Amino acid sequence: MSHRNSYGSTGNQSLLLPESRFSSALQLEQPSGRSSSSIDLSRVDSPEDEQRTVVLSTQSEAARKQGARQLIPKNLAVSSRPKNRHHTTVVTLPPDLSWEDYDSDLGDGFSLRRNRRNKSYRAAVTSLNLDALPSELQTEVLSPVGEEKPVNQKQPQKSGRKKTLGRIRNRKHAGSFKDEPRFYQEIKERGLNASSLSTEDDELSPTEPPEEDQGIVVKNYRAAYMTWSQLQQVKDLGILDTISPEERKRQEAIFEIITSEYSYLHSLSILVTHFKESADLKKTMTTTEHHHLFSNISVIQDVSKRFFEDLDRRHQKHPVIRDISDIVNKYATQHFQPYIVYCSNETFQQRTLQKLQSNNQAFRETLKQIECSEACGGLPMISFLILPMQRITRLPLLLDTICQKTPKETAEYYAACWAFKAISKLVKCCNDGARRMERTEQMYTIQKQMEFGKIKHFPLVSSSRWLKKSGELAVYTDDLSIFRKAISIKSCYLFLFNDVLIITRKKSEESYVVLDYSTVDKVKMEEETTDAKLHLKLLMSPSSEQTILVAESRLDRARWITALHNVKKSESIANDDLPQYEATKAYMPKAPDELSLQQAELVIVLQEVEGWCHGERMRDGERGWFPANCATQITNRTAMENNIQRMERLRKETDV
């Protein structure tokens, strides 16, 4: 009603230019005693039709009630108009804007066109021909100041094409995953979820974010860009109507490898450009530290760029991608060897980063400035450094998804299986390389710290030996009935390797005196469940005396028992009844018996003690402890069964 009153007020008669023109023109020769609302317009538009009259809505009886408020039922006003109708807006036209500009596809006129007052007014305005007015009326027609062109003269368009405000130009790349590159840390490939193998509409279902956790370094809530079915080219060609649902799911899995590789490449470019090539950051460290921190990341970036270009070239040929397994197989066997070098450097990388963050203030300040920049998205550098490990361990899972969605006994299926086998073996080499470097360096360090004294010396360094767990435990004696860690002779420091257990006395922070050692097959360690003092019974050999050790907590005792039992019994597990957890954030181990986790990795949990879980990583069978808040439990029974089947396939291909 406020719009109607505003039109009727004398102060707003200039709001609508054509209305004022028609009103003034029609009132010039109005006979006395005759209402302006009943002027016969037929002689203007069509002299032959004497009885036809056109009444403008603004000159109707209702519109002439100036300043009066009219009430109508609210439900009538709401229900009578469709929900998607735009609200009416009063528009004041500038002097240099004509009605044709207002109704054109140029500039702001496109949006203003939808805001006309009503259909009756539009019909009256557009149907009236001003050129047909008598000459005596045309001389008195009002025109705005500065208007140089006729009102009805339509502005010519160039090249005969209709202006579209860039809609056609934007449609060329509409829906392309290259328009808005995302960080690889912030996406989660649907192919990582084994339950999607049996869920027909899983590719289109949104990813639900977990509960807020301030400890999560990188949150992984969104899917990788759009799905293949959402591509504009797929919709325009009607491909979804011509292929089967199984083929659609296969295309989704193939397309996800392409989009996720593009996101991964984008994050690698940020790591190289803003961190590795930063002159300010390089000044805060030595050349050796810089090499340990970034290793051969530039080489990996070049390989990833070529890999994506080959995948994208295959995608550009036709929306329906026949296969990409040959490309994956080629790169896994010929070009992805730099990943092994990078993963082998992981130990030096983590140690160097911890050292710089602890002892180098200039490094911390410079790094913080780079991480807070808009280009880096506020993500920490460690989330970029672990990207190659994340990507190379996810590729077998994505290839496995393609294998399961490809029809059996076809050329594409066998090609996908070969690619899956090749990338799985590459991942195994990466894992072995990382473990080998870490274990070799650790064994040399421990060898230097050992003092055998009167105990028979034996060579500790071996390619087949590595540390499983180490730590200090108190020795329980009857005469004291309590333990005192301050007295060195009443405590011992244990080194548990995969084949031998060494008991030492800590001499200094970097020196240990060997008291006894034995092979693990002769060692017996039991916990006293009825004792509240967390006792451990240790028997080094059948002929030796039993030693009672005391752990600091139930968690410490459980970790020692688990470490020794896992050394003796390392067989794999595949029990559907055991709980399964999915990692919600990456976890870097701080002790030999802890398990490293990448985001979205699956773990079979064997036990949980005081906020820590002991489990087995499903992709390679590695066991260890990790904080319970790093993962969430999987409750879907179908998903758990699919995870077990996938685990068996992965371990078969990687010979775990």
mmCIF file of C-alpha atoms in Angstrom, residues 143-306:
data_model
loop_
_atom_site.group_PDB
_atom_site.id
_atom_site.type_symbol
_atom_site.label_atom_id
_atom_site.label_comp_id
_atom_site.label_asym_id
_atom_site.label_seq_id
_atom_site.Cartn_x
_atom_site.Cartn_y
_atom_site.Cartn_z
ATOM 1 C CA SER A 143 10.519 15.696 -21.920
ATOM 2 C CA PRO A 144 13.261 15.523 -19.316
ATOM 3 C CA VAL A 145 16.088 18.031 -19.425
ATOM 4 C CA GLY A 146 19.134 16.895 -21.351
ATOM 5 C CA GLU A 147 17.365 14.122 -23.285
ATOM 6 C CA GLU A 148 18.627 14.149 -26.840
ATOM 7 C CA LYS A 149 17.162 11.005 -28.320
ATOM 8 C CA PRO A 150 13.578 9.847 -28.785
ATOM 9 C CA VAL A 151 12.165 7.671 -26.092
ATOM 10 C CA ASN A 152 11.162 4.783 -28.326
ATOM 11 C CA GLN A 153 14.351 4.721 -30.331
ATOM 12 C CA LYS A 154 15.969 1.381 -29.548
ATOM 13 C CA GLN A 155 19.707 1.387 -29.140
ATOM 14 C CA PRO A 156 21.297 -0.678 -31.908
ATOM 15 C CA GLN A 157 23.229 -3.753 -30.849
ATOM 16 C CA LYS A 158 26.582 -4.624 -32.269
ATOM 17 C CA SER A 159 27.055 -7.610 -34.568
ATOM 18 C CA GLY A 160 23.340 -8.389 -34.367
ATOM 19 C CA ARG A 161 23.740 -10.439 -31.183
ATOM 20 C CA LYS A 162 21.767 -9.974 -28.021
ATOM 21 C CA LYS A 163 23.668 -8.787 -24.986
ATOM 22 C CA THR A 164 23.756 -11.453 -22.273
ATOM 23 C CA LEU A 165 25.752 -9.762 -19.513
ATOM 24 C CA GLY A 166 28.492 -12.348 -19.923
ATOM 25 C CA ARG A 167 26.225 -15.323 -19.291
ATOM 26 C CA ILE A 168 27.282 -17.065 -22.500
ATOM 27 C CA ARG A 169 30.926 -16.200 -21.916
ATOM 28 C CA ASN A 170 30.803 -17.556 -18.376
ATOM 29 C CA ARG A 171 28.994 -20.663 -19.534
ATOM 30 C CA LYS A 172 32.081 -21.689 -21.480
ATOM 31 C CA HIS A 173 33.842 -22.652 -18.265
ATOM 32 C CA ALA A 174 30.752 -23.019 -16.123
ATOM 33 C CA GLY A 175 31.062 -25.907 -13.745
ATOM 34 C CA SER A 176 34.784 -26.372 -14.337
ATOM 35 C CA PHE A 177 36.702 -27.611 -11.306
ATOM 36 C CA LYS A 178 39.548 -25.273 -12.330
ATOM 37 C CA ASP A 179 37.603 -22.098 -11.543
ATOM 38 C CA GLU A 180 38.065 -22.243 -7.767
ATOM 39 C CA PRO A 181 41.077 -24.382 -6.798
ATOM 40 C CA ARG A 182 40.758 -25.763 -3.274
ATOM 41 C CA PHE A 183 43.387 -26.856 -0.823
ATOM 42 C CA TYR A 184 43.970 -30.586 -0.857
ATOM 43 C CA GLN A 185 43.974 -30.474 2.951
ATOM 44 C CA GLU A 186 40.320 -29.405 2.948
ATOM 45 C CA ILE A 187 38.801 -32.058 0.722
ATOM 46 C CA LYS A 188 37.939 -35.695 1.166
ATOM 47 C CA GLU A 189 37.684 -38.012 -1.794
ATOM 48 C CA ARG A 190 34.516 -40.083 -1.840
ATOM 49 C CA GLY A 191 36.535 -43.017 -3.130
ATOM 50 C CA LEU A 192 38.246 -43.284 0.256
ATOM 51 C CA ASN A 193 34.980 -44.512 1.730
ATOM 52 C CA ALA A 194 34.556 -48.212 1.071
ATOM 53 C CA SER A 195 30.819 -47.985 1.756
ATOM 54 C CA SER A 196 30.407 -45.996 -1.456
ATOM 55 C CA LEU A 197 31.096 -49.207 -3.373
ATOM 56 C CA SER A 198 27.646 -50.470 -2.506
ATOM 57 C CA THR A 199 25.754 -47.205 -2.079
ATOM 58 C CA GLU A 200 24.316 -46.105 -5.388
ATOM 59 C CA ASP A 201 23.834 -42.420 -4.577
ATOM 60 C CA ASP A 202 26.873 -41.940 -2.374
ATOM 61 C CA GLU A 203 28.617 -39.738 -4.912
ATOM 62 C CA LEU A 204 25.909 -37.121 -4.650
ATOM 63 C CA SER A 205 25.467 -37.165 -0.895
ATOM 64 C CA PRO A 206 27.027 -34.264 1.011
ATOM 65 C CA THR A 207 29.854 -34.821 3.453
ATOM 66 C CA GLU A 208 28.750 -34.115 6.997
ATOM 67 C CA PRO A 209 31.321 -32.296 9.148
ATOM 68 C CA PRO A 210 32.294 -33.918 12.438
ATOM 69 C CA GLU A 211 32.062 -32.154 15.736
ATOM 70 C CA GLU A 212 34.235 -29.101 16.204
ATOM 71 C CA ASP A 213 37.679 -29.957 17.512
ATOM 72 C CA GLN A 214 40.198 -27.189 18.050
ATOM 73 C CA GLY A 215 42.992 -29.746 17.977
ATOM 74 C CA ILE A 216 42.394 -30.652 14.346
ATOM 75 C CA VAL A 217 45.179 -29.178 12.251
ATOM 76 C CA VAL A 218 43.409 -29.508 8.926
ATOM 77 C CA LYS A 219 39.672 -30.074 8.669
ATOM 78 C CA ASN A 220 38.571 -32.385 5.891
ATOM 79 C CA TYR A 221 34.857 -31.824 5.394
ATOM 80 C CA ARG A 222 34.235 -31.098 1.739
ATOM 81 C CA ALA A 223 34.232 -33.322 -1.286
ATOM 82 C CA ALA A 224 36.675 -32.647 -4.101
ATOM 83 C CA TYR A 225 34.870 -30.027 -6.193
ATOM 84 C CA MET A 226 31.817 -31.217 -8.113
ATOM 85 C CA THR A 227 30.896 -34.664 -9.275
ATOM 86 C CA TRP A 228 31.060 -35.869 -12.845
ATOM 87 C CA SER A 229 27.252 -35.905 -13.084
ATOM 88 C CA GLN A 230 27.153 -32.188 -12.265
ATOM 89 C CA LEU A 231 29.301 -31.161 -15.221
ATOM 90 C CA GLN A 232 27.418 -28.847 -17.588
ATOM 91 C CA GLN A 233 28.692 -30.698 -20.639
ATOM 92 C CA VAL A 234 27.376 -33.987 -19.271
ATOM 93 C CA LYS A 235 23.962 -32.404 -18.734
ATOM 94 C CA ASP A 236 23.844 -30.707 -22.144
ATOM 95 C CA LEU A 237 24.669 -33.905 -24.006
ATOM 96 C CA GLY A 238 22.155 -35.929 -22.014
ATOM 97 C CA ILE A 239 24.783 -38.532 -21.153
ATOM 98 C CA LEU A 240 23.115 -39.516 -17.899
ATOM 99 C CA ASP A 241 20.111 -40.788 -19.862
ATOM 100 C CA THR A 242 22.230 -43.044 -22.062
ATOM 101 C CA ILE A 243 24.541 -44.794 -19.563
ATOM 102 C CA SER A 244 23.827 -47.259 -16.806
ATOM 103 C CA PRO A 245 24.018 -46.360 -13.087
ATOM 104 C CA GLU A 246 27.095 -48.601 -12.756
ATOM 105 C CA GLU A 247 28.906 -46.723 -15.510
ATOM 106 C CA ARG A 248 27.925 -43.412 -13.931
ATOM 107 C CA LYS A 249 29.540 -44.491 -10.643
ATOM 108 C CA ARG A 250 32.655 -45.554 -12.521
ATOM 109 C CA GLN A 251 32.873 -42.166 -14.237
ATOM 110 C CA GLU A 252 32.496 -40.478 -10.851
ATOM 111 C CA ALA A 253 35.452 -42.453 -9.481
ATOM 112 C CA ILE A 254 37.643 -41.643 -12.495
ATOM 113 C CA PHE A 255 36.721 -37.972 -12.446
ATOM 114 C CA GLU A 256 37.474 -37.735 -8.721
ATOM 115 C CA ILE A 257 41.090 -38.746 -9.298
ATOM 116 C CA ILE A 258 41.415 -35.909 -11.807
ATOM 117 C CA THR A 259 39.832 -33.239 -9.601
ATOM 118 C CA SER A 260 41.698 -34.306 -6.471
ATOM 119 C CA GLU A 261 45.001 -34.284 -8.374
ATOM 120 C CA TYR A 262 44.283 -30.710 -9.437
ATOM 121 C CA SER A 263 43.622 -29.723 -5.833
ATOM 122 C CA TYR A 264 46.774 -31.535 -4.732
ATOM 123 C CA LEU A 265 48.796 -29.716 -7.380
ATOM 124 C CA HIS A 266 47.382 -26.392 -6.203
ATOM 125 C CA SER A 267 48.478 -27.052 -2.613
ATOM 126 C CA LEU A 268 51.930 -28.146 -3.791
ATOM 127 C CA SER A 269 52.335 -24.874 -5.664
ATOM 128 C CA ILE A 270 51.544 -22.981 -2.450
ATOM 129 C CA LEU A 271 54.172 -25.015 -0.579
ATOM 130 C CA VAL A 272 56.846 -24.340 -3.197
ATOM 131 C CA THR A 273 56.015 -20.710 -3.919
ATOM 132 C CA HIS A 274 55.267 -19.358 -0.444
ATOM 133 C CA PHE A 275 57.375 -21.598 1.792
ATOM 134 C CA LYS A 276 60.269 -23.208 -0.060
ATOM 135 C CA GLU A 277 61.087 -20.217 -2.272
ATOM 136 C CA SER A 278 60.555 -17.634 0.477
ATOM 137 C CA ALA A 279 63.772 -15.626 0.800
ATOM 138 C CA ASP A 280 62.870 -14.444 4.306
ATOM 139 C CA LEU A 281 62.264 -17.981 5.537
ATOM 140 C CA LYS A 282 65.438 -19.267 3.917
ATOM 141 C CA LYS A 283 67.520 -16.688 5.792
ATOM 142 C CA THR A 284 66.444 -18.138 9.147
ATOM 143 C CA MET A 285 67.990 -21.597 8.555
ATOM 144 C CA THR A 286 71.056 -23.272 7.135
ATOM 145 C CA THR A 287 71.270 -24.860 3.706
ATOM 146 C CA THR A 288 71.212 -28.343 5.238
ATOM 147 C CA GLU A 289 68.130 -27.562 7.315
ATOM 148 C CA HIS A 290 66.409 -26.122 4.248
ATOM 149 C CA HIS A 291 67.151 -29.305 2.292
ATOM 150 C CA HIS A 292 65.939 -31.569 5.115
ATOM 151 C CA LEU A 293 62.762 -29.506 5.403
ATOM 152 C CA PHE A 294 61.707 -29.436 1.745
ATOM 153 C CA SER A 295 63.764 -32.251 0.202
ATOM 154 C CA ASN A 296 62.780 -32.814 -3.466
ATOM 155 C CA ILE A 297 59.312 -31.228 -3.277
ATOM 156 C CA SER A 298 59.952 -29.215 -6.474
ATOM 157 C CA VAL A 299 60.557 -32.434 -8.402
ATOM 158 C CA ILE A 300 57.326 -33.899 -7.038
ATOM 159 C CA GLN A 301 55.482 -30.764 -8.106
ATOM 160 C CA ASP A 302 56.761 -31.140 -11.673
ATOM 161 C CA VAL A 303 55.764 -34.809 -11.757
ATOM 162 C CA SER A 304 52.301 -34.002 -10.408
ATOM 163 C CA LYS A 305 51.863 -31.271 -13.012
ATOM 164 C CA ARG A 306 52.661 -33.638 -15.878
#
